Amino acid sequence: MERNNLFPVFLKLESLDTLIVGGGNVGLEKLTAILKSSPSAKVTLVGRTIQDAIKDVAKAHPTVKLYERNFKLWDLWDKDIVLLATDNRSLHEAIKKLARTRRILTNVADTPDLCDFYLGSVVTKGNLKIGVSTNGKSPTISKRIREYLDEAIPDNTNELLDNMQKIRDQIKGDFGQKVKVLNEITASWLEEAAVVK
Ligand SMILES: C[C@@]1(CC(=O)O)c2cc3[nH]c(cc4nc(cc5[nH]c(cc(n2)[C@H]1CCC(=O)O)[C@@](C)(CC(=O)O)[C@@H]5CCC(=O)O)C(CC(=O)O)=C4CCC(=O)O)c(CCC(=O)O)c3CC(=O)O
Ligand SMILES: NC(=O)C1=CN([C@@H]2O[C@H](COP(=O)(O)OP(=O)(O)OC[C@H]3O[C@@H](n4cnc5c(N)ncnc54)[C@H](O)[C@@H]3O)[C@@H](O)[C@H]2O)C=CC1
């Protein structure tokens, strides 16, 4: 069977610098996806033209900076992550090459072959976050799996996490003992969650 070899990570976008190039529909989609998970993400968006909807989003998020002009080489200089969302494929190819030489991770809209990483569908219940990827096979199925998990996971899951954190902080003993206790008290969690549902 084919498998998904992507390595998932959860980025702290408040302390990284993200660049989006393109101020149209796709630029808005990428910006919205980022802010939904990370409302204080530091994002710079550069677009020759920038949609009003993007300007409205920026007004509500002080960490988002907009520059209504063409992309310039130096836009890359202080960035960690780049998302390309213009309607110009050759521009995307050129920026991707430049970003690569600077080791900046890049997502290129509509061009999985040029992407260093993909966005995923995201389920959030308080501190719990689940990222979904189909390896680019079907974003629509990612969305459906998000909807399914969103329904299936109880809304009070964050209380469980809070309780576990308290217990985790209180348990004394060596690391091995701590792991044993935490495993024991959560052993029946799956069955209980199924009953509650
Ligand atoms: C590879 C990837 C790269 C990346 O964008 O990072 C990619 C690529 C492409 N998307 C396309 C189309 C659509 N994308 C969506 C939706 C989402 N796309 C997202 C991620 C990804 N999309 C990455 C792989 C994710 C994975 O591994 O599963 C989600 C999960 C996250 C997000 O974008 O925030 C978000 C759902 C969020 C949610 O609701 O949970 C819908 C459905 C809809 O909008 O309802 C459609 C239309 C229906 C369809 O095509 O399925 C096209 C064709 C464009 C064309 O036809 O021209 C390409 C290019 C290609 O495949 O060649
Ligand atoms: N809108 C959608 O949902 C979908 C879009 N696509 C494709 O994705 C691409 C982008 O789509 P949209 O965002 O809808 O297009 P759009 O035309 O709304 O936006 C393109 C943006 O790129 C900017 N731009 C162009 N050259 C630039 C440069 N040199 N520097 C800075 N900004 C520059 C434009 O000013 C504009 O803000 C297109 O190729 C489209 O065919 C594909 C599938 C769905």
Coordinates of N, CA and C and ligand atoms in Angstrom, one line a residue:
M1 N 0.8 -1.2 0.0 CA 0.0 0.0 0.0 C 0.9 1.3 0.0
E2 N 0.5 2.3 -0.7 CA 1.2 3.6 -0.7 C 1.1 4.1 0.7
R3 N 2.0 5.0 1.1 CA 1.9 5.6 2.5 C 2.2 7.1 2.4
N4 N 1.8 7.8 3.5 CA 2.1 9.2 3.6 C 3.4 9.4 4.3
N5 N 4.4 9.9 3.7 CA 5.7 10.1 4.3 C 5.9 11.5 4.9
L6 N 4.9 12.3 4.9 CA 5.1 13.7 5.4 C 5.3 13.6 6.9
F7 N 6.1 14.5 7.4 CA 6.4 14.5 8.9 C 5.6 15.7 9.5
P8 N 4.6 15.5 10.3 CA 3.8 16.6 10.9 C 4.5 17.3 12.1
V9 N 4.4 18.6 12.1 CA 4.9 19.4 13.2 C 3.9 20.4 13.5
F10 N 4.0 21.1 14.7 CA 3.1 22.1 15.1 C 3.9 23.4 15.3
L11 N 3.8 24.3 14.5 CA 4.7 25.5 14.5 C 4.2 26.6 15.4
K12 N 5.1 27.3 16.0 CA 4.8 28.5 16.8 C 4.9 29.8 15.9
L13 N 3.8 30.1 15.2 CA 3.9 31.2 14.3 C 4.0 32.6 14.9
E14 N 3.8 32.6 16.2 CA 4.0 33.9 16.9 C 5.4 34.3 16.9
S15 N 6.3 33.3 16.9 CA 7.7 33.7 17.0 C 8.5 33.4 15.7
L16 N 7.8 33.1 14.6 CA 8.4 32.9 13.3 C 7.9 34.0 12.4
D17 N 8.6 34.3 11.3 CA 8.1 35.3 10.4 C 7.6 34.6 9.1
T18 N 6.4 34.9 8.8 CA 5.7 34.2 7.7 C 5.4 35.3 6.6
L19 N 5.7 34.9 5.3 CA 5.4 35.8 4.2 C 4.4 35.1 3.3
I20 N 3.3 35.8 2.9 CA 2.4 35.4 1.9 C 2.5 36.3 0.7
V21 N 2.7 35.8 -0.5 CA 2.8 36.6 -1.7 C 1.5 36.4 -2.5
G22 N 0.7 37.4 -2.7 CA -0.5 37.3 -3.4 C -1.7 37.8 -2.5
G23 N -2.4 38.7 -3.0 CA -3.5 39.3 -2.3 C -4.9 39.0 -2.8
G24 N -5.0 37.9 -3.5 CA -6.4 37.5 -4.0 C -7.0 36.5 -3.2
N25 N -7.9 35.7 -3.8 CA -8.7 34.7 -3.1 C -7.8 33.6 -2.3
V26 N -6.8 33.2 -3.1 CA -5.9 32.1 -2.4 C -5.1 32.7 -1.3
G27 N -4.6 34.0 -1.5 CA -3.9 34.7 -0.4 C -4.8 34.8 0.8
L28 N -6.1 35.1 0.6 CA -7.0 35.2 1.7 C -7.2 33.9 2.4
E29 N -7.4 32.8 1.6 CA -7.6 31.5 2.1 C -6.4 31.1 3.0
K30 N -5.2 31.3 2.5 CA -4.0 30.9 3.3 C -3.9 31.7 4.6
L31 N -4.1 33.1 4.5 CA -4.0 33.9 5.6 C -5.1 33.5 6.7
T32 N -6.3 33.2 6.2 CA -7.4 32.8 7.1 C -7.0 31.5 7.8
A33 N -6.5 30.5 7.0 CA -6.1 29.2 7.6 C -5.1 29.4 8.7
I34 N -4.1 30.3 8.5 CA -3.0 30.5 9.5 C -3.6 31.1 10.7
L35 N -4.4 32.2 10.5 CA -4.9 32.9 11.7 C -5.9 32.1 12.5
K36 N -6.6 31.2 11.8 CA -7.6 30.4 12.6 C -6.9 29.5 13.6
S37 N -5.7 29.0 13.3 CA -5.0 28.2 14.3 C -4.1 29.1 15.1
S38 N -3.6 30.2 14.6 CA -2.6 31.0 15.2 C -3.0 32.5 15.1
P39 N -3.9 33.0 15.9 CA -4.4 34.3 15.7 C -3.4 35.4 15.9
S40 N -2.3 35.1 16.6 CA -1.2 36.2 16.7 C 0.0 35.9 15.9
A41 N -0.2 35.1 14.8 CA 0.9 34.8 13.9 C 1.5 36.1 13.3
K42 N 2.8 36.1 13.2 CA 3.4 37.3 12.5 C 3.5 37.0 11.0
V43 N 2.6 37.7 10.3 CA 2.5 37.5 8.9 C 2.6 38.8 8.1
T44 N 3.5 38.7 7.1 CA 3.6 39.8 6.1 C 3.0 39.4 4.8
L45 N 2.0 40.1 4.3 CA 1.4 39.8 3.0 C 1.7 40.8 2.0
V46 N 2.3 40.4 0.9 CA 2.7 41.3 -0.2 C 1.8 41.0 -1.4
G47 N 1.1 41.9 -2.0 CA 0.3 41.7 -3.2 C 0.2 42.9 -4.0
R48 N 0.4 42.7 -5.3 CA 0.3 43.9 -6.3 C -1.1 44.6 -6.0
T49 N -2.1 43.8 -5.9 CA -3.4 44.3 -5.4 C -3.8 43.4 -4.2
I50 N -4.5 44.1 -3.3 CA -4.9 43.3 -2.1 C -6.4 43.5 -1.9
Q51 N -7.1 42.4 -1.9 CA -8.6 42.4 -1.7 C -9.0 43.1 -0.4
D52 N -10.2 43.7 -0.5 CA -10.7 44.3 0.7 C -10.9 43.4 1.9
A53 N -11.3 42.1 1.6 CA -11.5 41.1 2.7 C -10.2 40.9 3.4
I54 N -9.0 40.9 2.7 CA -7.7 40.7 3.4 C -7.4 42.0 4.3
K55 N -7.8 43.1 3.8 CA -7.5 44.4 4.6 C -8.4 44.3 5.8
D56 N -9.6 43.8 5.7 CA -10.4 43.7 6.9 C -9.8 42.7 8.0
V57 N -9.3 41.6 7.5 CA -8.7 40.6 8.3 C -7.5 41.3 9.0
A58 N -6.7 42.0 8.3 CA -5.5 42.6 8.9 C -5.8 43.7 9.9
K59 N -7.0 44.4 9.7 CA -7.4 45.3 10.7 C -7.7 44.7 12.1
A60 N -8.2 43.4 12.0 CA -8.5 42.7 13.2 C -7.3 42.0 13.8
H61 N -6.2 41.9 13.1 CA -5.0 41.2 13.6 C -3.8 42.1 13.5
P62 N -3.4 42.7 14.6 CA -2.3 43.7 14.5 C -1.0 43.1 14.1
T63 N -0.8 41.8 14.2 CA 0.5 41.2 13.8 C 0.6 40.9 12.3
V64 N -0.5 41.2 11.6 CA -0.5 41.0 10.1 C -0.1 42.4 9.5
K65 N 0.9 42.3 8.6 CA 1.3 43.6 7.9 C 1.0 43.4 6.4
L66 N 0.5 44.4 5.8 CA 0.2 44.3 4.4 C 1.0 45.3 3.6
Y67 N 1.5 44.9 2.4 CA 2.2 45.8 1.5 C 1.6 45.6 0.1
E68 N 0.9 46.7 -0.3 CA 0.3 46.6 -1.6 C 1.2 47.0 -2.7
R69 N 2.0 46.0 -3.2 CA 3.0 46.3 -4.2 C 3.5 44.9 -4.8
N70 N 4.3 45.0 -5.8 CA 4.9 43.7 -6.3 C 5.9 43.1 -5.3
F71 N 6.0 41.8 -5.4 CA 7.0 41.1 -4.6 C 8.4 41.6 -4.9
K72 N 9.2 41.8 -3.9 CA 10.7 42.2 -4.0 C 11.5 41.2 -3.4
L73 N 12.7 41.0 -4.0 CA 13.6 40.0 -3.5 C 13.8 40.1 -1.9
W74 N 13.9 41.3 -1.4 CA 14.2 41.4 0.0 C 13.1 41.1 0.9
D75 N 11.9 40.8 0.3 CA 10.8 40.3 1.1 C 11.2 39.0 1.8
L76 N 12.1 38.3 1.2 CA 12.5 37.0 1.7 C 13.5 37.0 2.9
W77 N 14.2 38.2 3.0 CA 15.4 38.2 3.8 C 15.2 37.9 5.2
D78 N 14.0 38.3 5.8 CA 13.8 38.1 7.2 C 12.7 37.1 7.5
K79 N 12.5 36.2 6.5 CA 11.3 35.2 6.7 C 11.8 33.8 6.9
D80 N 10.9 33.1 7.7 CA 11.2 31.7 8.0 C 10.4 30.8 7.1
I81 N 9.2 31.3 6.8 CA 8.2 30.4 6.0 C 7.6 31.3 4.9
V82 N 7.4 30.7 3.8 CA 6.8 31.5 2.7 C 5.6 30.7 2.0
L83 N 4.5 31.4 1.8 CA 3.4 30.8 1.0 C 3.2 31.7 -0.2
L84 N 3.2 31.0 -1.4 CA 3.1 31.7 -2.7 C 1.7 31.5 -3.2
A85 N 1.0 32.6 -3.4 CA -0.5 32.6 -3.8 C -0.8 33.6 -4.8
T86 N 0.1 33.8 -5.8 CA -0.3 34.7 -6.9 C -0.9 33.9 -8.0
D87 N -1.2 34.5 -9.1 CA -1.7 33.8 -10.3 C -0.6 33.7 -11.4
N88 N 0.7 33.7 -10.9 CA 1.8 33.7 -11.8 C 2.8 32.6 -11.5
R89 N 2.7 31.5 -12.3 CA 3.4 30.3 -12.0 C 4.9 30.5 -12.2
S90 N 5.3 31.2 -13.2 CA 6.8 31.4 -13.3 C 7.4 32.2 -12.2
L91 N 6.6 33.2 -11.7 CA 7.0 33.9 -10.5 C 7.2 33.0 -9.3
H92 N 6.2 32.1 -9.2 CA 6.3 31.1 -8.1 C 7.5 30.2 -8.2
E93 N 7.8 29.8 -9.4 CA 9.0 29.0 -9.6 C 10.3 29.7 -9.2
A94 N 10.4 31.0 -9.6 CA 11.6 31.8 -9.4 C 11.7 32.1 -7.9
I95 N 10.6 32.4 -7.2 CA 10.7 32.7 -5.7 C 11.0 31.4 -5.0
K96 N 10.4 30.3 -5.4 CA 10.7 29.0 -4.7 C 12.2 28.7 -4.8
K97 N 12.9 29.0 -6.0 CA 14.3 28.8 -6.1 C 15.1 29.6 -5.1
L98 N 14.7 30.9 -5.1 CA 15.4 31.9 -4.2 C 15.2 31.4 -2.7
A99 N 14.0 31.0 -2.4 CA 13.7 30.6 -1.0 C 14.5 29.4 -0.6
R100 N 14.7 28.5 -1.6 CA 15.4 27.3 -1.3 C 16.9 27.6 -1.0
T101 N 17.5 28.5 -1.7 CA 18.9 28.9 -1.5 C 19.0 29.5 -0.1
R102 N 18.0 30.1 0.4 CA 18.0 30.6 1.8 C 17.5 29.6 2.8
R103 N 17.1 28.4 2.4 CA 16.5 27.4 3.3 C 15.2 27.8 3.9
I104 N 14.4 28.6 3.2 CA 13.1 29.0 3.8 C 12.1 27.9 3.3
L105 N 11.3 27.4 4.2 CA 10.3 26.5 3.8 C 9.1 27.1 3.1
T106 N 8.7 26.5 2.0 CA 7.8 27.2 1.0 C 6.6 26.3 0.7
N107 N 5.4 26.9 0.7 CA 4.2 26.3 0.2 C 3.8 27.1 -1.1
V108 N 3.5 26.3 -2.2 CA 3.2 27.0 -3.4 C 1.7 26.6 -3.8
A109 N 0.8 27.5 -3.8 CA -0.6 27.2 -4.1 C -0.7 26.5 -5.4
D110 N -1.5 25.4 -5.4 CA -1.8 24.7 -6.6 C -0.7 23.9 -7.2
T111 N 0.5 23.8 -6.5 CA 1.6 23.2 -7.1 C 2.3 22.3 -6.1
P112 N 1.7 21.1 -5.8 CA 2.3 20.3 -4.7 C 3.7 19.9 -5.0
D113 N 4.1 19.8 -6.2 CA 5.5 19.4 -6.5 C 6.5 20.5 -6.0
L114 N 6.1 21.7 -5.9 CA 7.0 22.8 -5.5 C 6.9 23.0 -4.0
C115 N 6.0 22.4 -3.3 CA 5.8 22.6 -1.9 C 6.8 21.9 -1.0
D116 N 7.4 22.5 0.0 CA 8.2 21.9 1.0 C 7.2 21.3 2.1
F117 N 6.0 21.9 2.2 CA 5.1 21.4 3.2 C 3.7 21.8 2.7
Y118 N 2.7 21.0 3.2 CA 1.3 21.3 2.9 C 0.6 21.8 4.1
L119 N -0.5 22.6 3.9 CA -1.4 22.9 4.9 C -2.3 21.7 5.1
G120 N -2.8 21.5 6.3 CA -3.7 20.4 6.5 C -5.1 20.9 7.1
S121 N -6.0 20.0 7.2 CA -7.3 20.3 7.9 C -7.0 20.2 9.4
V122 N -7.6 21.1 10.1 CA -7.3 21.2 11.6 C -8.5 21.1 12.4
V123 N -8.4 20.2 13.4 CA -9.5 20.0 14.4 C -8.9 20.6 15.7
T124 N -9.7 21.5 16.4 CA -9.2 22.1 17.6 C -10.3 22.0 18.7
K125 N -9.9 21.4 19.8 CA -10.8 21.4 21.0 C -9.9 21.9 22.2
G126 N -10.0 23.2 22.4 CA -9.1 23.7 23.5 C -7.7 23.5 23.1
N127 N -7.0 22.8 24.1 CA -5.5 22.6 23.8 C -5.2 21.5 22.9
L128 N -6.3 20.7 22.6 CA -6.1 19.6 21.6 C -6.1 20.1 20.2
K129 N -5.1 19.7 19.4 CA -5.1 20.0 18.0 C -4.8 18.8 17.2
I130 N -5.6 18.5 16.1 CA -5.3 17.4 15.3 C -5.1 17.9 13.8
G131 N -4.0 17.6 13.2 CA -3.8 18.0 11.8 C -4.1 16.8 10.9
V132 N -4.7 17.0 9.8 CA -5.1 15.9 8.8 C -4.4 16.2 7.5
S133 N -3.8 15.1 6.9 CA -3.3 15.2 5.6 C -3.6 14.0 4.8
T134 N -4.0 14.1 3.5 CA -4.2 13.0 2.7 C -3.0 12.8 1.7
N135 N -1.9 13.5 2.0 CA -0.7 13.5 1.1 C -1.0 14.2 -0.2
G136 N -1.9 15.1 -0.1 CA -2.3 15.9 -1.3 C -3.2 15.1 -2.3
K137 N -3.7 13.9 -1.9 CA -4.6 13.1 -2.7 C -5.9 13.8 -2.8
S138 N -6.5 14.2 -1.7 CA -7.9 14.7 -1.7 C -8.1 15.7 -0.6
P139 N -7.9 17.0 -0.8 CA -8.1 18.0 0.2 C -9.6 17.9 0.7
T140 N -10.5 17.6 -0.2 CA -11.9 17.5 0.2 C -12.1 16.4 1.3
I141 N -11.4 15.3 1.1 CA -11.5 14.2 2.1 C -10.8 14.7 3.4
S142 N -9.8 15.5 3.4 CA -9.2 16.1 4.6 C -10.3 16.9 5.3
K143 N -11.0 17.7 4.5 CA -12.0 18.5 5.1 C -13.1 17.6 5.8
R144 N -13.5 16.6 5.1 CA -14.6 15.7 5.6 C -14.1 15.0 6.9
I145 N -12.8 14.6 6.9 CA -12.3 13.9 8.1 C -12.2 14.9 9.3
R146 N -11.9 16.2 9.0 CA -12.0 17.2 10.0 C -13.4 17.3 10.6
E147 N -14.4 17.3 9.7 CA -15.7 17.4 10.2 C -16.1 16.2 11.0
Y148 N -15.7 15.1 10.6 CA -16.0 13.8 11.3 C -15.4 13.9 12.7
L149 N -14.1 14.2 12.8 CA -13.4 14.2 14.1 C -14.0 15.3 15.0
D150 N -14.3 16.4 14.4 CA -14.9 17.5 15.2 C -16.2 17.1 15.9
E151 N -17.0 16.3 15.2 CA -18.2 15.8 15.8 C -17.8 14.7 16.8
A152 N -16.9 13.9 16.5 CA -16.6 12.7 17.3 C -15.9 13.0 18.7
I153 N -15.1 14.0 18.7 CA -14.3 14.3 19.9 C -15.1 15.2 20.8
P154 N -15.3 14.8 22.1 CA -16.1 15.5 23.0 C -15.6 17.0 23.2
D155 N -16.6 17.9 23.3 CA -16.2 19.3 23.5 C -15.5 19.5 24.9
N156 N -15.7 18.6 25.8 CA -15.1 18.8 27.2 C -13.7 18.2 27.2
T157 N -13.1 17.8 26.1 CA -11.8 17.2 26.1 C -10.7 18.1 26.8
N158 N -10.9 19.5 26.7 CA -9.9 20.3 27.3 C -9.9 20.2 28.8
E159 N -11.1 19.8 29.4 CA -11.1 19.6 30.9 C -10.2 18.4 31.2
L160 N -10.3 17.4 30.4 CA -9.5 16.2 30.6 C -8.0 16.6 30.6
L161 N -7.6 17.5 29.6 CA -6.2 17.9 29.5 C -5.8 18.7 30.7
D162 N -6.7 19.6 31.2 CA -6.4 20.4 32.4 C -6.2 19.5 33.6
N163 N -7.1 18.5 33.8 CA -6.9 17.5 34.9 C -5.6 16.8 34.8
M164 N -5.3 16.3 33.6 CA -4.1 15.5 33.4 C -2.9 16.4 33.7
Q165 N -2.9 17.6 33.3 CA -1.8 18.5 33.6 C -1.6 18.6 35.1
K166 N -2.7 18.8 35.9 CA -2.6 18.9 37.3 C -2.0 17.6 37.9
I167 N -2.5 16.5 37.5 CA -2.0 15.2 38.0 C -0.5 15.1 37.6
R168 N -0.2 15.4 36.4 CA 1.2 15.3 35.9 C 2.2 16.1 36.8
D169 N 1.7 17.3 37.2 CA 2.5 18.2 38.0 C 2.7 17.6 39.4
Q170 N 1.6 16.9 39.9 CA 1.6 16.4 41.3 C 2.4 15.1 41.5
I171 N 2.4 14.3 40.5 CA 3.0 12.9 40.7 C 4.5 13.1 41.0
K172 N 4.8 12.4 42.1 CA 6.3 12.5 42.5 C 6.9 11.2 42.0
G173 N 8.1 11.0 42.2 CA 8.8 9.8 41.8 C 9.6 9.9 40.6
D174 N 10.3 8.9 40.2 CA 11.2 9.0 39.0 C 10.3 9.0 37.7
F175 N 11.0 9.2 36.6 CA 10.3 9.4 35.4 C 9.5 8.1 35.0
G176 N 10.2 6.9 35.2 CA 9.5 5.7 34.9 C 8.2 5.5 35.7
Q177 N 8.3 5.8 36.9 CA 7.1 5.7 37.8 C 6.0 6.6 37.4
K178 N 6.4 7.8 37.0 CA 5.4 8.8 36.5 C 4.7 8.3 35.3
V179 N 5.4 7.8 34.3 CA 4.9 7.3 33.1 C 3.9 6.2 33.4
K180 N 4.2 5.3 34.3 CA 3.4 4.2 34.7 C 2.1 4.7 35.2
V181 N 2.1 5.6 36.2 CA 0.9 6.1 36.8 C 0.0 6.8 35.7
L182 N 0.6 7.6 34.9 CA -0.2 8.3 33.9 C -0.8 7.4 32.9
N183 N -0.1 6.3 32.6 CA -0.7 5.3 31.7 C -1.9 4.6 32.4
E184 N -1.7 4.3 33.7 CA -2.7 3.5 34.4 C -4.0 4.4 34.5
I185 N -3.9 5.6 34.9 CA -5.1 6.4 35.1 C -5.8 6.8 33.8
T186 N -5.2 6.6 32.6 CA -5.8 6.9 31.4 C -6.2 5.6 30.6
A187 N -5.9 4.5 31.2 CA -6.1 3.2 30.5 C -7.5 3.0 29.9
S188 N -8.5 3.5 30.7 CA -9.9 3.2 30.3 C -10.5 4.4 29.6
W189 N -9.7 5.4 29.3 CA -10.2 6.7 28.7 C -11.0 6.5 27.4
L190 N -10.5 5.6 26.6 CA -11.1 5.4 25.3 C -12.5 4.9 25.4
E191 N -12.6 3.8 26.3 CA -14.0 3.2 26.5 C -14.9 4.2 27.2
E192 N -14.4 5.0 28.1 CA -15.3 6.0 28.8 C -15.7 7.1 27.8
A193 N -14.8 7.5 27.0 CA -15.2 8.5 26.0 C -16.3 8.0 25.1
A194 N -16.2 6.7 24.7 CA -17.2 6.1 23.8 C -18.5 6.0 24.5
V195 N -18.5 5.8 25.9 CA -19.8 5.7 26.6 C -20.4 7.1 26.7
V196 N -19.6 8.1 27.0 CA -20.2 9.5 27.1 C -20.8 9.9 25.8
K197 N -20.2 9.5 24.6 CA -20.8 9.9 23.3 C -22.1 9.1 23.2
Ligands
LIG1 C1 -1.4 19.6 -1.5 C2 -2.2 20.8 -0.8 C3 -1.2 21.9 -0.7 C4 -1.6 23.1 0.1 O1 -2.5 23.8 -0.3 O2 -1.0 23.2 1.2 C5 -3.4 21.2 -1.6 C6 -3.5 21.4 -2.9 C7 -4.6 21.6 -3.7 N1 -5.9 21.9 -3.2 C8 -6.8 22.0 -4.3 C9 -8.2 22.2 -4.2 C10 -8.9 22.3 -3.0 N2 -8.4 22.5 -1.7 C11 -9.4 22.4 -0.8 C12 -9.3 22.6 0.6 C13 -8.2 22.5 1.3 N3 -6.9 22.2 0.8 C14 -6.0 22.0 1.8 C15 -4.7 21.6 1.7 C16 -4.1 21.2 0.5 N4 -4.4 21.5 -0.7 C17 -2.8 20.4 0.5 C18 -3.0 18.9 0.7 C19 -3.8 18.6 1.9 C20 -3.9 17.1 2.1 O3 -2.8 16.4 2.1 O4 -5.0 16.5 2.2 C21 -6.7 22.2 3.2 C22 -6.8 20.8 3.8 C23 -6.0 23.0 4.2 C24 -5.9 24.5 3.8 O5 -5.7 24.8 2.6 O6 -6.1 25.3 4.7 C25 -8.1 22.7 2.8 C26 -9.3 22.1 3.6 C27 -9.5 22.8 4.9 C28 -10.7 22.4 5.6 O7 -11.8 22.8 5.3 O8 -10.5 21.6 6.6 C29 -10.7 22.1 -1.5 C30 -12.0 21.8 -0.9 C31 -12.8 23.0 -0.4 O9 -12.3 24.2 -0.4 O10 -13.9 22.7 0.0 C32 -10.3 22.1 -2.9 C33 -11.3 21.8 -4.1 C34 -11.7 20.4 -4.2 C35 -10.5 19.4 -4.5 O11 -9.8 19.6 -5.4 O12 -10.5 18.4 -3.7 C36 -6.1 21.8 -5.5 C37 -6.6 21.9 -6.9 C38 -6.9 23.3 -7.4 C39 -7.4 23.3 -8.8 O13 -8.3 22.5 -9.1 O14 -6.9 24.0 -9.6 C40 -4.7 21.6 -5.2 C41 -3.5 21.4 -6.1 C42 -3.4 20.0 -6.5 O15 -3.9 19.1 -5.9 O16 -2.7 19.8 -7.5
LIG2 N1 -9.5 31.1 -6.1 C1 -9.5 29.8 -6.0 O1 -10.1 29.2 -5.1 C2 -8.6 29.0 -6.9 C3 -7.5 29.5 -7.5 N2 -6.7 28.8 -8.3 C4 -5.5 29.3 -8.9 O2 -4.7 30.0 -7.9 C5 -4.1 31.1 -8.4 C6 -4.4 32.3 -7.6 O3 -5.9 32.4 -7.5 P1 -6.6 33.7 -6.9 O4 -6.0 34.0 -5.6 O5 -8.0 33.5 -7.0 O6 -6.2 34.8 -8.0 P2 -6.3 36.4 -7.8 O7 -6.2 37.0 -9.2 O8 -7.5 36.7 -7.0 O9 -5.0 36.8 -7.0 C7 -3.7 36.8 -7.5 C8 -3.0 37.8 -6.6 O10 -1.6 37.8 -7.0 C9 -1.1 39.1 -7.0 N3 0.1 39.2 -7.8 C10 0.3 38.9 -9.1 N4 1.6 39.1 -9.4 C11 2.2 39.6 -8.3 C12 3.6 40.0 -8.0 N5 4.5 40.0 -8.9 N6 3.8 40.4 -6.7 C13 2.9 40.4 -5.8 N7 1.6 40.0 -6.0 C14 1.3 39.6 -7.2 C15 -2.3 39.9 -7.5 O11 -2.1 41.3 -7.3 C16 -3.4 39.3 -6.8 O12 -3.5 39.8 -5.5 C17 -4.6 31.3 -9.9 O13 -3.6 30.8 -10.7 C18 -5.8 30.5 -9.9 O14 -6.0 29.9 -11.2 C19 -7.0 27.4 -8.5 C20 -8.0 26.8 -7.9 C21 -8.9 27.6 -7.0

